[in-house]
Amino acid sequence: MTDAAPTDTPAYAGPRRILSGIQASGALHLGNYLGALKRFTALQDSGAPCFLFVADLHAITVWQDPALLAAQTREIAAAYIASGLDPARSTIFPQSAVRAHSELAWILNCVARLGWLDRMTQFKEKSGKHKERSSVGLYTYPVLQAADILLYKATEVPVGEDQKQHLELTRDIAAKFNTDFSAPGFFPLPEPLIQGPATRVMSLRDGAAKMSKSDPSDQSRINLTDDADTIAAKIRKSKTDMGVMPAPGESLDDRPEVKNLIAIYAALSDQTRDEVIARFAGQGFGAFKPALADLAVSSLAPVTAEMRRLMDDPAEIDRVLKDGTERAAAIADPVVDEVKQIVGFWRG
């Protein structure tokens, strides 16, 4: 057994699979839509099986109101479907409903090294100055995340820039497991999928801070349940600066809010940032913001309407989740059983 992650594990030879999830911990916003939901729909059409789960196990690394958690799970599932995911083509399920996630996470906890987890920057950011008050789950959740991925032998994972470190940990864990237990190529070394111009959507009030549902200011984000008037008003009031729209080739390093709005427009319109800049170069924000507001409203209104319809019919969502759970378990359970055999657990 080695402490370091090997780098020469033979290649995985199994099928291509894509996996991702969103935490069941509150209202979804434009950042979730552009950074995840819109991309999931495109990946669904790529030909690879997609597994999209609601990460309720991850959500409880910080306290969640038990009376709201199931409703939040349904809301995430509704957002998946409203954004264009077809439950017949993509497997949509709650993480906690497939027990193999927790089983594999424990085994991988015994493969991962403390030094690897100590390097995870997100724990330091989320725990702040009082890490001793944080849950153990908050510290070890990157291992659960690795289990989520490896349980389905996912070969590709859509991630934002802030999650790349966790995917690197997953690759380290997979390589170490394959080597420690003489199982070359058993787990794949999943690759990140980072696509498009708005992989990291920033706050409408602070271009240096990621758009977040935990921000105390509702003006900092566009919620997927916001109506058209609210969306337009938030964009009109979004922070910019005293300048005008940049010219092609102009650096935006010192204009983070402007850079963010351009990225949002580009992602919603399926254009490049350069194309957006060329269209609006030299114009004032009095011209750009209304155009962005119209685009955001037209893009999000159908999603909001379908989300509301689905949330008014929880039985329909539950049918989707139950079917997805059964399909996910049919893949996951044999994998964790094989892992137990490889590790040497009693199999009577």
Coordinates of C-alpha atoms in Angstrom, one line a residue:
M1 CA 0.0 0.0 0.0
T2 CA 1.3 3.5 -0.9
D3 CA 0.6 6.9 0.5
A4 CA 1.0 8.8 -2.9
A5 CA -1.4 8.6 -5.7
P6 CA 0.1 6.6 -8.6
T7 CA 0.3 8.3 -12.0
D8 CA 0.7 5.2 -14.2
T9 CA -2.6 3.4 -13.7
P10 CA -3.6 1.5 -16.9
A11 CA -6.4 3.2 -18.8
Y12 CA -10.1 2.5 -18.0
A13 CA -11.7 0.6 -20.9
G14 CA -15.4 0.9 -20.0
P15 CA -18.1 3.0 -21.6
R16 CA -18.3 6.8 -21.5
R17 CA -20.5 8.2 -18.8
I18 CA -21.2 11.7 -17.5
L19 CA -22.2 12.6 -13.9
S20 CA -23.0 15.7 -11.9
G21 CA -25.2 16.9 -9.2
I22 CA -26.6 20.1 -7.4
Q23 CA -26.9 20.4 -3.7
A24 CA -30.4 20.4 -2.2
S25 CA -29.8 23.4 0.0
G26 CA -31.9 26.3 -1.2
A27 CA -33.2 28.2 -4.2
L28 CA -31.5 27.9 -7.5
H29 CA -30.2 31.0 -9.4
L30 CA -28.8 32.1 -12.8
G31 CA -25.3 30.8 -11.8
N32 CA -26.7 27.3 -11.4
Y33 CA -28.6 27.5 -14.7
L34 CA -25.6 28.7 -16.8
G35 CA -23.0 26.8 -14.9
A36 CA -24.8 23.5 -14.7
L37 CA -28.4 23.1 -15.9
K38 CA -28.0 24.5 -19.4
R39 CA -24.9 22.5 -19.9
F40 CA -26.5 19.3 -18.6
T41 CA -29.1 19.6 -21.3
A42 CA -26.4 20.0 -24.0
L43 CA -24.5 17.0 -22.6
Q44 CA -27.7 14.9 -22.7
D45 CA -27.6 15.3 -26.5
S46 CA -23.9 14.2 -26.7
G47 CA -24.7 10.5 -26.8
A48 CA -23.2 9.5 -23.5
P49 CA -25.4 8.3 -20.6
C50 CA -25.9 11.2 -18.1
F51 CA -26.5 10.7 -14.3
L52 CA -27.8 13.8 -12.6
F53 CA -28.4 13.6 -8.9
V54 CA -29.8 15.8 -6.2
A55 CA -26.9 16.0 -3.7
D56 CA -28.9 15.8 -0.4
L57 CA -26.1 14.0 1.4
H58 CA -23.8 16.9 0.6
A59 CA -26.4 19.4 1.6
I60 CA -26.4 18.2 5.3
T61 CA -22.7 19.0 5.8
V62 CA -24.2 22.2 7.1
W63 CA -27.5 22.0 9.0
Q64 CA -30.7 21.8 6.9
D65 CA -34.2 22.1 8.1
P66 CA -35.6 18.6 7.9
A67 CA -39.1 20.0 7.1
L68 CA -37.6 21.7 3.9
L69 CA -35.0 19.2 2.7
A70 CA -37.4 17.0 0.7
A71 CA -39.1 20.0 -0.8
Q72 CA -35.7 21.3 -1.8
T73 CA -34.9 18.0 -3.4
R74 CA -38.0 18.2 -5.5
E75 CA -37.2 21.7 -6.5
I76 CA -33.8 20.7 -7.9
A77 CA -35.4 17.8 -9.8
A78 CA -38.0 20.2 -11.2
A79 CA -35.2 22.6 -12.3
Y80 CA -33.5 19.7 -14.1
I81 CA -36.6 18.8 -16.0
A82 CA -37.6 22.4 -16.7
S83 CA -34.2 23.1 -18.1
G84 CA -34.6 20.5 -20.8
L85 CA -33.4 17.2 -19.2
D86 CA -35.5 14.3 -20.3
P87 CA -36.0 11.7 -17.5
A88 CA -36.3 9.0 -20.1
R89 CA -32.8 9.8 -21.4
S90 CA -31.0 11.1 -18.3
T91 CA -31.1 9.4 -14.9
I92 CA -32.3 11.9 -12.3
F93 CA -32.3 10.7 -8.7
P94 CA -31.7 11.8 -5.0
Q95 CA -28.2 10.9 -3.9
S96 CA -29.4 9.5 -0.5
A97 CA -31.8 7.1 -2.1
V98 CA -29.0 5.1 -3.5
R99 CA -27.3 3.6 -0.5
A100 CA -24.2 2.6 -2.4
H101 CA -23.0 6.3 -2.3
S102 CA -22.5 6.1 1.4
E103 CA -21.0 2.6 1.3
L104 CA -18.4 3.5 -1.3
A105 CA -17.6 6.8 0.5
W106 CA -16.5 4.9 3.6
I107 CA -14.3 2.6 1.7
L108 CA -12.7 5.5 -0.2
N109 CA -12.3 7.4 3.1
C110 CA -9.8 4.6 3.9
V111 CA -8.0 5.0 0.6
A112 CA -7.7 8.8 0.6
R113 CA -4.9 10.5 2.6
L114 CA -5.3 13.2 5.2
G115 CA -2.7 15.3 3.4
W116 CA -4.8 15.3 0.3
L117 CA -7.8 16.6 2.2
D118 CA -5.7 19.2 4.1
R119 CA -5.0 20.8 0.7
M120 CA -8.7 21.2 -0.2
T121 CA -9.2 25.0 -0.3
Q122 CA -13.0 24.9 -0.2
F123 CA -13.0 23.5 3.4
K124 CA -10.8 26.4 4.5
E125 CA -13.1 28.9 2.8
K126 CA -16.3 27.4 4.1
S127 CA -15.1 26.7 7.7
G128 CA -13.4 30.1 8.1
K129 CA -11.7 30.9 11.3
H130 CA -13.7 28.4 13.4
K131 CA -13.0 25.1 11.6
E132 CA -13.4 23.2 14.9
R133 CA -17.1 24.0 14.8
S134 CA -17.5 22.6 11.3
S135 CA -19.0 19.1 10.8
V136 CA -16.6 16.2 10.0
G137 CA -18.8 15.8 6.9
L138 CA -17.8 19.2 5.6
Y139 CA -14.1 18.2 5.8
T140 CA -14.6 14.8 4.2
Y141 CA -17.2 15.6 1.6
P142 CA -14.7 15.6 -1.2
V143 CA -14.3 11.9 -0.6
L144 CA -18.1 11.4 -0.8
Q145 CA -17.9 13.4 -4.1
A146 CA -15.3 11.0 -5.3
A147 CA -17.6 8.1 -4.4
D148 CA -20.5 9.8 -6.3
I149 CA -18.4 9.9 -9.5
L150 CA -16.6 6.5 -9.2
L151 CA -19.7 4.6 -8.2
Y152 CA -21.0 5.1 -11.8
K153 CA -17.5 4.9 -13.3
A154 CA -18.1 8.3 -14.8
T155 CA -15.5 9.3 -17.4
E156 CA -16.4 13.0 -17.5
V157 CA -17.7 15.4 -14.9
P158 CA -19.0 19.0 -15.7
V159 CA -17.2 21.2 -13.1
G160 CA -16.6 24.8 -12.5
E161 CA -13.2 26.2 -11.8
D162 CA -13.8 26.0 -8.1
Q163 CA -14.4 22.2 -8.3
K164 CA -11.4 21.2 -10.4
Q165 CA -9.4 20.5 -7.2
H166 CA -12.0 18.0 -6.0
L167 CA -12.0 16.2 -9.3
E168 CA -8.2 16.0 -9.1
L169 CA -8.7 14.3 -5.7
T170 CA -11.1 11.9 -7.3
R171 CA -8.5 10.9 -9.8
D172 CA -5.9 10.5 -7.1
I173 CA -8.3 8.2 -5.1
A174 CA -9.2 6.2 -8.2
A175 CA -5.5 5.7 -9.1
K176 CA -4.6 4.7 -5.6
F177 CA -7.4 2.2 -5.2
N178 CA -6.6 0.6 -8.5
T179 CA -2.9 0.2 -7.5
D180 CA -3.4 -0.7 -3.8
F181 CA -5.8 -3.5 -4.6
S182 CA -4.1 -4.7 -7.8
A183 CA -7.2 -3.8 -9.9
P184 CA -5.6 -1.9 -12.9
G185 CA -8.2 0.1 -14.8
F186 CA -11.1 -0.7 -12.4
F187 CA -12.0 2.9 -11.8
P188 CA -11.6 5.5 -14.6
L189 CA -9.7 8.7 -14.0
P190 CA -12.5 11.1 -14.8
E191 CA -11.9 14.2 -17.0
P192 CA -13.3 17.6 -16.2
L193 CA -15.8 19.2 -18.6
I194 CA -15.4 23.0 -18.4
Q195 CA -17.2 24.6 -21.3
G196 CA -18.5 28.0 -22.5
P197 CA -18.1 31.6 -21.4
A198 CA -19.9 31.6 -18.1
T199 CA -18.6 28.7 -16.1
R200 CA -18.4 30.9 -13.0
V201 CA -21.2 33.4 -12.8
M202 CA -20.4 36.2 -10.4
S203 CA -22.6 38.4 -8.1
L204 CA -24.6 41.2 -9.7
R205 CA -23.3 43.4 -6.8
D206 CA -19.7 42.3 -6.6
G207 CA -17.8 41.0 -9.6
A208 CA -15.2 39.4 -7.4
A209 CA -17.7 37.2 -5.5
K210 CA -19.4 34.1 -7.0
M211 CA -23.2 34.4 -7.4
S212 CA -24.6 32.5 -4.4
K213 CA -27.9 31.6 -2.7
S214 CA -26.2 32.3 0.6
D215 CA -25.5 36.0 -0.2
P216 CA -27.8 38.0 2.2
S217 CA -28.7 40.4 -0.7
D218 CA -31.3 39.0 -3.0
Q219 CA -30.2 41.7 -5.5
S220 CA -26.9 39.8 -5.9
R221 CA -28.5 37.0 -7.9
I222 CA -31.3 36.1 -10.3
N223 CA -33.4 33.3 -8.9
L224 CA -34.9 30.8 -11.2
T225 CA -38.3 31.5 -9.6
D226 CA -38.0 35.3 -10.2
D227 CA -40.7 36.8 -12.4
A228 CA -39.9 38.8 -15.5
D229 CA -40.2 42.2 -13.8
T230 CA -37.9 41.1 -11.0
I231 CA -35.3 39.8 -13.4
A232 CA -35.3 43.0 -15.4
A233 CA -35.1 45.2 -12.3
K234 CA -32.1 43.3 -10.9
I235 CA -30.2 43.6 -14.2
R236 CA -30.9 47.3 -14.4
K237 CA -29.6 47.8 -10.8
S238 CA -26.6 45.5 -11.3
K239 CA -23.2 47.1 -10.5
T240 CA -21.0 48.3 -13.4
D241 CA -18.7 51.4 -13.5
M242 CA -18.6 54.9 -15.0
G243 CA -17.2 53.7 -18.4
V244 CA -18.8 52.3 -21.5
M245 CA -18.9 48.9 -23.1
P246 CA -15.3 47.8 -24.0
A247 CA -13.8 47.8 -27.4
P248 CA -12.5 44.5 -29.0
G249 CA -9.2 43.5 -27.4
E250 CA -9.6 45.7 -24.4
S251 CA -8.6 44.2 -21.1
L252 CA -11.4 43.7 -18.5
D253 CA -9.2 42.6 -15.6
D254 CA -10.0 45.8 -13.7
R255 CA -13.7 45.8 -14.7
P256 CA -15.0 42.5 -13.0
E257 CA -18.7 43.5 -13.0
V258 CA -18.6 44.4 -16.7
K259 CA -16.8 41.2 -17.5
N260 CA -19.4 39.3 -15.6
L261 CA -22.4 40.8 -17.4
I262 CA -20.7 40.2 -20.8
A263 CA -20.2 36.6 -19.8
I264 CA -23.8 36.2 -18.8
Y265 CA -25.0 37.7 -22.1
A266 CA -22.6 35.4 -24.1
A267 CA -23.8 32.3 -22.2
L268 CA -27.5 33.0 -22.6
S269 CA -27.1 33.8 -26.3
D270 CA -24.7 31.0 -27.1
Q271 CA -22.2 33.5 -28.4
T272 CA -18.5 34.1 -27.5
R273 CA -17.6 37.0 -25.3
D274 CA -15.7 38.6 -28.3
E275 CA -18.9 38.5 -30.3
V276 CA -20.8 40.3 -27.6
I277 CA -18.1 42.9 -27.1
A278 CA -18.1 43.5 -30.9
R279 CA -21.8 44.1 -30.9
F280 CA -22.0 46.5 -28.0
A281 CA -18.5 48.2 -28.2
G282 CA -18.6 51.8 -27.1
Q283 CA -22.2 51.8 -26.1
G284 CA -23.4 52.9 -22.7
F285 CA -24.9 50.5 -20.2
G286 CA -28.2 52.2 -20.8
A287 CA -28.2 50.3 -24.1
F288 CA -26.6 47.1 -22.9
K289 CA -28.5 46.4 -19.7
P290 CA -32.0 46.5 -21.3
A291 CA -30.7 44.1 -24.0
L292 CA -29.4 41.8 -21.4
A293 CA -32.6 42.0 -19.4
D294 CA -34.7 41.1 -22.4
L295 CA -32.4 38.2 -23.2
A296 CA -32.5 36.9 -19.6
V297 CA -36.3 37.2 -19.3
S298 CA -36.8 35.4 -22.6
S299 CA -34.4 32.6 -21.7
L300 CA -35.6 32.0 -18.1
A301 CA -39.3 32.6 -18.4
P302 CA -40.0 29.1 -19.9
V303 CA -37.8 27.5 -17.3
T304 CA -39.6 29.3 -14.4
A305 CA -43.0 28.5 -15.8
E306 CA -42.2 24.7 -16.1
M307 CA -40.6 24.7 -12.7
R308 CA -43.7 26.1 -11.1
R309 CA -46.0 23.6 -12.9
L310 CA -43.9 20.7 -11.7
M311 CA -43.6 22.0 -8.2
D312 CA -47.4 22.2 -8.1
D313 CA -47.5 18.5 -8.9
P314 CA -45.0 16.8 -6.5
A315 CA -46.4 13.4 -7.4
E316 CA -45.0 13.8 -10.9
I317 CA -41.6 14.7 -9.6
D318 CA -41.6 11.8 -7.1
R319 CA -42.4 9.4 -10.0
V320 CA -39.3 10.7 -11.9
L321 CA -37.1 10.4 -8.8
K322 CA -38.3 6.9 -8.0
D323 CA -37.6 5.7 -11.5
G324 CA -34.3 7.4 -11.5
T325 CA -33.3 5.8 -8.2
E326 CA -34.1 2.4 -9.5
R327 CA -32.0 2.9 -12.7
A328 CA -29.1 4.5 -10.7
A329 CA -29.1 1.6 -8.2
A330 CA -29.0 -0.9 -11.0
I331 CA -25.6 0.5 -12.0
A332 CA -24.3 1.5 -8.6
D333 CA -25.1 -1.6 -6.5
P334 CA -23.0 -4.1 -8.7
V335 CA -20.1 -1.7 -8.6
V336 CA -20.0 -1.4 -4.8
D337 CA -20.4 -5.2 -4.5
E338 CA -17.4 -5.7 -6.8
V339 CA -15.5 -3.1 -4.7
K340 CA -16.3 -5.1 -1.5
Q341 CA -15.0 -8.2 -3.2
I342 CA -11.8 -6.5 -4.3
V343 CA -11.2 -5.1 -0.8
G344 CA -11.7 -8.6 0.7
F345 CA -15.0 -8.2 2.7
W346 CA -16.8 -11.4 3.7
R347 CA -19.3 -12.3 1.0
G348 CA -21.3 -15.2 2.4

